PDB file of C-alpha atoms in Angstrom:
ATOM      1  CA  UNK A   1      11.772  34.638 -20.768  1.00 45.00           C
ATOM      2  CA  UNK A   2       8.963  32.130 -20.465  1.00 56.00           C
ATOM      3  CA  UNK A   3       6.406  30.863 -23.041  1.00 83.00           C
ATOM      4  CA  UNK A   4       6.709  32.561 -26.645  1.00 84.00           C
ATOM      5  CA  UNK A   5       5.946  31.201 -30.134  1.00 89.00           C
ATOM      6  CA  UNK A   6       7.560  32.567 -33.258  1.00 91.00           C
ATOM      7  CA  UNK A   7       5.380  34.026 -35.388  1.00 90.00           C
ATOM      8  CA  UNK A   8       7.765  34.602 -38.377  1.00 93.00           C
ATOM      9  CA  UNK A   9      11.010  35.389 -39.647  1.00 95.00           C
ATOM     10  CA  UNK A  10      12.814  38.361 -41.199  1.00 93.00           C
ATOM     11  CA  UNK A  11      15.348  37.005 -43.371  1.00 93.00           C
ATOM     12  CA  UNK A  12      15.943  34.014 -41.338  1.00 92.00           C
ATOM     13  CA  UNK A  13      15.603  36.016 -37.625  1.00 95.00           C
ATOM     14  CA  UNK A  14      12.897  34.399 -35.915  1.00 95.00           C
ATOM     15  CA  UNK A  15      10.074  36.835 -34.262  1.00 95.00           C
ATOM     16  CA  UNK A  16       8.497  35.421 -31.277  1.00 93.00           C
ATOM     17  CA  UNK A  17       5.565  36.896 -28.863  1.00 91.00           C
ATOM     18  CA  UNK A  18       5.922  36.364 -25.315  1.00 89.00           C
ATOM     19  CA  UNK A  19       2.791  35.192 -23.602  1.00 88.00           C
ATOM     20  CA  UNK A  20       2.568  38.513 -21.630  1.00 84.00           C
ATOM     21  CA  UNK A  21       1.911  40.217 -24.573  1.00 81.00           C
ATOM     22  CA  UNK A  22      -1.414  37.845 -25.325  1.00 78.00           C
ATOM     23  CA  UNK A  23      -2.362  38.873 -22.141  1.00 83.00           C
ATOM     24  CA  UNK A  24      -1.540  42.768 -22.094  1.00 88.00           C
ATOM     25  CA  UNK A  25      -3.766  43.086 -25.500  1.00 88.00           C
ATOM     26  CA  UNK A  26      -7.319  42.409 -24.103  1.00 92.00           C
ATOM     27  CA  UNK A  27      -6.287  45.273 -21.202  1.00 91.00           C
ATOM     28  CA  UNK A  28      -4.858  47.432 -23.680  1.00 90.00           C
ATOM     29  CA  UNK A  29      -7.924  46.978 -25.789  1.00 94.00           C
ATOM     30  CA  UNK A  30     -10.417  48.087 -22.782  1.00 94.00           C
ATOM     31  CA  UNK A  31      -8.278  50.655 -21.448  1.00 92.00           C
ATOM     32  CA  UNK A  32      -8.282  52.141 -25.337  1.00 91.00           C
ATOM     33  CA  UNK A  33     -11.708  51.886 -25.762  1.00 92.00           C
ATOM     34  CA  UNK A  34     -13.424  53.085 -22.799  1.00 91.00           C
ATOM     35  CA  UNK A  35     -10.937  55.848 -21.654  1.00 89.00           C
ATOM     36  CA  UNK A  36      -8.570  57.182 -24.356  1.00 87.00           C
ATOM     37  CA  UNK A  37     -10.790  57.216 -26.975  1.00 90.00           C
ATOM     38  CA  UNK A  38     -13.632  58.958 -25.275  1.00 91.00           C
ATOM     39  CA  UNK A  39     -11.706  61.344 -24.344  1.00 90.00           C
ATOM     40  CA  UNK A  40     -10.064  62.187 -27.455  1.00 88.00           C
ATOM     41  CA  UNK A  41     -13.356  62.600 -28.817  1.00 91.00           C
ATOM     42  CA  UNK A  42     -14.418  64.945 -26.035  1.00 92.00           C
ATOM     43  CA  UNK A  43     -11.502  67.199 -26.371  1.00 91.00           C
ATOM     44  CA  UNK A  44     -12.455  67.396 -30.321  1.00 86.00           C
ATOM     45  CA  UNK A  45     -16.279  67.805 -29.638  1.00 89.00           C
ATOM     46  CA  UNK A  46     -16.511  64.614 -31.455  1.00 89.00           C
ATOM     47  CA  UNK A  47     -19.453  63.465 -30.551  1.00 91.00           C
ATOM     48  CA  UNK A  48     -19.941  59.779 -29.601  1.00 85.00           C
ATOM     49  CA  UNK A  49     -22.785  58.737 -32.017  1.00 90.00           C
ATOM     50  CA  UNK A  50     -19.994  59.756 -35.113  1.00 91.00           C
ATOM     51  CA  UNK A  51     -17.976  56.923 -34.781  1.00 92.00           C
ATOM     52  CA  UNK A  52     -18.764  53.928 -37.469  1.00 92.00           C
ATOM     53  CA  UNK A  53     -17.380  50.893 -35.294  1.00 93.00           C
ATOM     54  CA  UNK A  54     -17.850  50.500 -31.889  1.00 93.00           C
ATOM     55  CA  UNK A  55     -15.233  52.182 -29.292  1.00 93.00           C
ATOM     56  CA  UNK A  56     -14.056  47.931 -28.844  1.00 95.00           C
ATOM     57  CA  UNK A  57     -12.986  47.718 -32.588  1.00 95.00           C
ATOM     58  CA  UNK A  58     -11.058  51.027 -32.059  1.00 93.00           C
ATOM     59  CA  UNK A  59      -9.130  49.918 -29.033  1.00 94.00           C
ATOM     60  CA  UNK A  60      -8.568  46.236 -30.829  1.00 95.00           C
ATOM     61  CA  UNK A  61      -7.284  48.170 -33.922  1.00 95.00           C
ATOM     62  CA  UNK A  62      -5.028  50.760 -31.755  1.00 94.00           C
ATOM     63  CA  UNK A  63      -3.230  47.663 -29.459  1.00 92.00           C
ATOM     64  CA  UNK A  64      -2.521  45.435 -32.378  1.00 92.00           C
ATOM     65  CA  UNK A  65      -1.205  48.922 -34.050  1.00 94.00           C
ATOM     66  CA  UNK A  66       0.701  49.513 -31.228  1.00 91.00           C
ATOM     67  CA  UNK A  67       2.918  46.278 -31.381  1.00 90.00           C
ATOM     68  CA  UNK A  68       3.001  46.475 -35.120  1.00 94.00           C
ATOM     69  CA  UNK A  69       4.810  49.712 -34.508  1.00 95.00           C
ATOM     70  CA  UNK A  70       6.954  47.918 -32.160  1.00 93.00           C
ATOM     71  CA  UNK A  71       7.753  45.311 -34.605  1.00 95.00           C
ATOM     72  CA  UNK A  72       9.003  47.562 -37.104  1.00 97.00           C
ATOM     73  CA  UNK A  73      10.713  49.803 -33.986  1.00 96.00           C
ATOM     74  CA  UNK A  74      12.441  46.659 -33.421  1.00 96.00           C
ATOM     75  CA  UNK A  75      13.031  45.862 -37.611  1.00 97.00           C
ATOM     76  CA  UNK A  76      14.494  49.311 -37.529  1.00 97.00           C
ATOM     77  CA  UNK A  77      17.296  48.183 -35.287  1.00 95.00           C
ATOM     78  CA  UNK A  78      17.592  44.580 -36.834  1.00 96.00           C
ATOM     79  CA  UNK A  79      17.823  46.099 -40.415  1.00 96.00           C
ATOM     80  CA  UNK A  80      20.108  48.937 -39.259  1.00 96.00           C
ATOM     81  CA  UNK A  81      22.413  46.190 -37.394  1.00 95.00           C
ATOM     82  CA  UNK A  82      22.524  43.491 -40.618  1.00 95.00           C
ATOM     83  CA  UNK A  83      23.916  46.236 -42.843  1.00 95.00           C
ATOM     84  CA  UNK A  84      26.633  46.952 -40.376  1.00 94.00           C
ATOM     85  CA  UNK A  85      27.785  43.631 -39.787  1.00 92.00           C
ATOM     86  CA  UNK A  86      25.894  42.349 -36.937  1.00 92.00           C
ATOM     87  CA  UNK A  87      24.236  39.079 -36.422  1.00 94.00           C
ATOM     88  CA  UNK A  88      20.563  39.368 -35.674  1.00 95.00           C
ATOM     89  CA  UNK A  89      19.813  36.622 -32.866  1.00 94.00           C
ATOM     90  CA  UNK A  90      16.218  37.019 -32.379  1.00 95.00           C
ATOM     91  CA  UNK A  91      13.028  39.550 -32.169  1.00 95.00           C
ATOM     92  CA  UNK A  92      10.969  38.928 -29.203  1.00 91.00           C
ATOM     93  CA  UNK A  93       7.786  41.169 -28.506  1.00 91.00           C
ATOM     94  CA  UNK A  94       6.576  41.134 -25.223  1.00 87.00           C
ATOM     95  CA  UNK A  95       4.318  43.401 -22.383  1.00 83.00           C
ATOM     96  CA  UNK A  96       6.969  46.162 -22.212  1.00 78.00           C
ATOM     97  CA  UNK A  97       7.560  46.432 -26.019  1.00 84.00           C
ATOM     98  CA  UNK A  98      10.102  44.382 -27.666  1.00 88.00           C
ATOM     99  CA  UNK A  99      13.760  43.475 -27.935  1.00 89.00           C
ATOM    100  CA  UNK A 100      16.249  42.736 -30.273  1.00 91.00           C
ATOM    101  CA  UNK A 101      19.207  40.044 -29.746  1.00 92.00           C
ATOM    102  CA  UNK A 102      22.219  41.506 -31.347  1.00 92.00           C
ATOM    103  CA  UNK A 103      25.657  39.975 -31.920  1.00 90.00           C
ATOM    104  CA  UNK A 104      27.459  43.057 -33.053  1.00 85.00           C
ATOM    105  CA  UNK A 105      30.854  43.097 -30.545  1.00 85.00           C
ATOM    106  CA  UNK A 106      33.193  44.592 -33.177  1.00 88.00           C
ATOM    107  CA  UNK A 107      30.669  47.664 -33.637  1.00 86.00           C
ATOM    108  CA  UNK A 108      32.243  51.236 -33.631  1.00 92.00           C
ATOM    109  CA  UNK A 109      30.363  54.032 -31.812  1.00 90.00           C
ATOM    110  CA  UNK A 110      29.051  55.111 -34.786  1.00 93.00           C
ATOM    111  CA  UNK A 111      27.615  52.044 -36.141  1.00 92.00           C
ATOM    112  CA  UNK A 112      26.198  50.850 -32.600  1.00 89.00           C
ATOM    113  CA  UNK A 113      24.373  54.842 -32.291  1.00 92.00           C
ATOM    114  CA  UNK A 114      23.205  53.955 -35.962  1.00 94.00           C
ATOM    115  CA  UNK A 115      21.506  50.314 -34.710  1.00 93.00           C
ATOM    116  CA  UNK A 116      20.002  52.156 -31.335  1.00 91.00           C
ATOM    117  CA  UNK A 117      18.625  55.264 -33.183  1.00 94.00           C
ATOM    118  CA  UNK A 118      16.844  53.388 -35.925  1.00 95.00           C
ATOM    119  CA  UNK A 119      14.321  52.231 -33.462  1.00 94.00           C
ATOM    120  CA  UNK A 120      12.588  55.399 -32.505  1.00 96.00           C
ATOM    121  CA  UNK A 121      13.475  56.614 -35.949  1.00 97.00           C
ATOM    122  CA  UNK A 122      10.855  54.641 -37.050  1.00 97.00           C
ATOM    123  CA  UNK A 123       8.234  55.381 -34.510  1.00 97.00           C
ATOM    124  CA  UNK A 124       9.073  58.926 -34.998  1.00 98.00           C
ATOM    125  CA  UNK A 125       8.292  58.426 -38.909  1.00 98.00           C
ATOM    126  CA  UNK A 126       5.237  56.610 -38.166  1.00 98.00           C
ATOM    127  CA  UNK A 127       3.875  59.125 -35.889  1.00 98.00           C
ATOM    128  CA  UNK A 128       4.457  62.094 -37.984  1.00 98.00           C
ATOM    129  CA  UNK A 129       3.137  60.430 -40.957  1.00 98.00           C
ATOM    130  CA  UNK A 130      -0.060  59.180 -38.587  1.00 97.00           C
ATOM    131  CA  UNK A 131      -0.606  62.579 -37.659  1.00 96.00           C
ATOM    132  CA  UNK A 132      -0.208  64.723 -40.711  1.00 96.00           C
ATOM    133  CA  UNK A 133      -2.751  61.596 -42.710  1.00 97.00           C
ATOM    134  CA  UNK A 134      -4.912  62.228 -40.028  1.00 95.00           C
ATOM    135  CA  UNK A 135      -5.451  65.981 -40.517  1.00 90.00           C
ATOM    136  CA  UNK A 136      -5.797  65.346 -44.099  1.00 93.00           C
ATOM    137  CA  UNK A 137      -8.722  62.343 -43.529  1.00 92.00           C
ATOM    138  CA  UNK A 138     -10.905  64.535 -40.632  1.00 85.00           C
ATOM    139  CA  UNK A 139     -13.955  65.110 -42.855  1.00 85.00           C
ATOM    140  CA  UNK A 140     -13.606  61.652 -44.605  1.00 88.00           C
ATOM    141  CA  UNK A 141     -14.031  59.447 -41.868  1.00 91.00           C
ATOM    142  CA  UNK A 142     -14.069  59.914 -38.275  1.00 92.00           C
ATOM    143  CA  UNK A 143     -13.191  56.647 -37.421  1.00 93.00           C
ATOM    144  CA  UNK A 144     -10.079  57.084 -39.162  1.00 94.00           C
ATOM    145  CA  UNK A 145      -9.153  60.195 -38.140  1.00 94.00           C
ATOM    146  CA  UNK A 146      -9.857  59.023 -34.607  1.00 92.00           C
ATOM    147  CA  UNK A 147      -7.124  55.895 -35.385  1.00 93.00           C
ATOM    148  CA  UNK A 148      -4.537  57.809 -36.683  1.00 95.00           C
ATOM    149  CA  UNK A 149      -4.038  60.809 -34.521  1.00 93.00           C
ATOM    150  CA  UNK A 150      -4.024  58.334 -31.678  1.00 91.00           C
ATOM    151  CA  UNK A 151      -1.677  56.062 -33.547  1.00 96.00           C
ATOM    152  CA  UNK A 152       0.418  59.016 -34.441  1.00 96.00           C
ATOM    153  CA  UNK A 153       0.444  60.103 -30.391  1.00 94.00           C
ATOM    154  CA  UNK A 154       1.269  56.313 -29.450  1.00 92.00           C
ATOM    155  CA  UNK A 155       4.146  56.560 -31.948  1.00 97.00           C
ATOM    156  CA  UNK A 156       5.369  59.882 -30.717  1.00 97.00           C
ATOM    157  CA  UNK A 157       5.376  58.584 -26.713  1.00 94.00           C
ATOM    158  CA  UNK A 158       7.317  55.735 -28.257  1.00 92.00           C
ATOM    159  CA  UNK A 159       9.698  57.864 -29.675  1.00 95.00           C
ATOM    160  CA  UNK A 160      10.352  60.061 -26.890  1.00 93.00           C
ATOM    161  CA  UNK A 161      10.364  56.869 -24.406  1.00 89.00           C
ATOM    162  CA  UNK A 162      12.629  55.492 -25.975  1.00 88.00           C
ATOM    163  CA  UNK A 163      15.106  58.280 -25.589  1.00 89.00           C
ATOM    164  CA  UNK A 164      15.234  58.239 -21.927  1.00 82.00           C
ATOM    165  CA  UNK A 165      19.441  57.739 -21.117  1.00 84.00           C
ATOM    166  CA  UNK A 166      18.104  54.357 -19.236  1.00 75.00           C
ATOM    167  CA  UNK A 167      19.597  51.095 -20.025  1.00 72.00           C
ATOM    168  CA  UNK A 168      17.826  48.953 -21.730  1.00 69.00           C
ATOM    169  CA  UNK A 169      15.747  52.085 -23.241  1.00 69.00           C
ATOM    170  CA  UNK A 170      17.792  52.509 -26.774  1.00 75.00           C
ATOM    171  CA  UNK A 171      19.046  56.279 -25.446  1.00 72.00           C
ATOM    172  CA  UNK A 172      20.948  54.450 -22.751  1.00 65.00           C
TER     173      UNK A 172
END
């Protein structure tokens, strides 16, 4: 997979970033600030001199949120697979989201649809919870409502993604 460094451990499974994920953030963070959050704020009637931080800090925030919700996407299916007997090899995160190296051979269908649904379980929660926060902070902070209803839609286009009946997508 090329150059990673571990970054931590969840009870004793290492979690490593790739080096194409240093290198995706910076794009990420541009793309964020000067496209999706503009327009966001023009389909609100937001207008642009209501934001608190700069559009930069925004798009920083919303790509380190992104694979923070693709860390626990990918502690969903670790978690799920330690309490049904599998052996948790590794987390990597990396440009195209993350993965998960699971010993689990002896896995019935049950258990194994358990491990690959707890993945976009979580996203789903997180978006959901992203997006009914965010109605309920609109006239306490812009900035923050700004954050979460795009954090909430990242989450959401995670979940539904994720779905797709496509190997190595968890609904294949």
């Amino acid at each position: 997979m090329g150059t990673h460094w571990i970054i931590g451990h969840y009870r004793g499974v290492p979690i490593s970033l790739h080096l194409s994920l240093v290198l995706v953030i910076p794009l990420l963070t541009i793309g964020i600030s000067f496209q999706n959050l503009p327009a966001l704020m023009n389909h609100f009637d937001i207008p642009h001199n209501a934001l608190s931080f700069p559009p930069i800090l925004h798009g920083l925030a919303l790509s380190i949120g992104l694979f923070g919700s693709v860390l626990l996407h990918e502690l969903g299916h670790a978690i799920t697979a330690m309490k049904t007997g599998g052996r948790v090899r590794q987390i990597t995160l990396m440009i195209l989201g993350g993965m998960t190296e699971i010993d689990h051979e002896d896995a019935t269908p049950n258990q194994a649809m358990a491990v690959a649904a707890a993945g976009p379980l979580v996203n789903l929660s997180l978006g959901a919870a992203s997006l009914m926060i965010a109605g309920l902070v609109r006239s306490l902070s812009v900035d923050l409502y700004l954050f979460l209803l795009l954090f909430g839609g990242i989450n959401l286009l995670l979940t539904l993604f994720n779905l797709i009946p496509a190997f190595p997508l968890d609904g294949g």
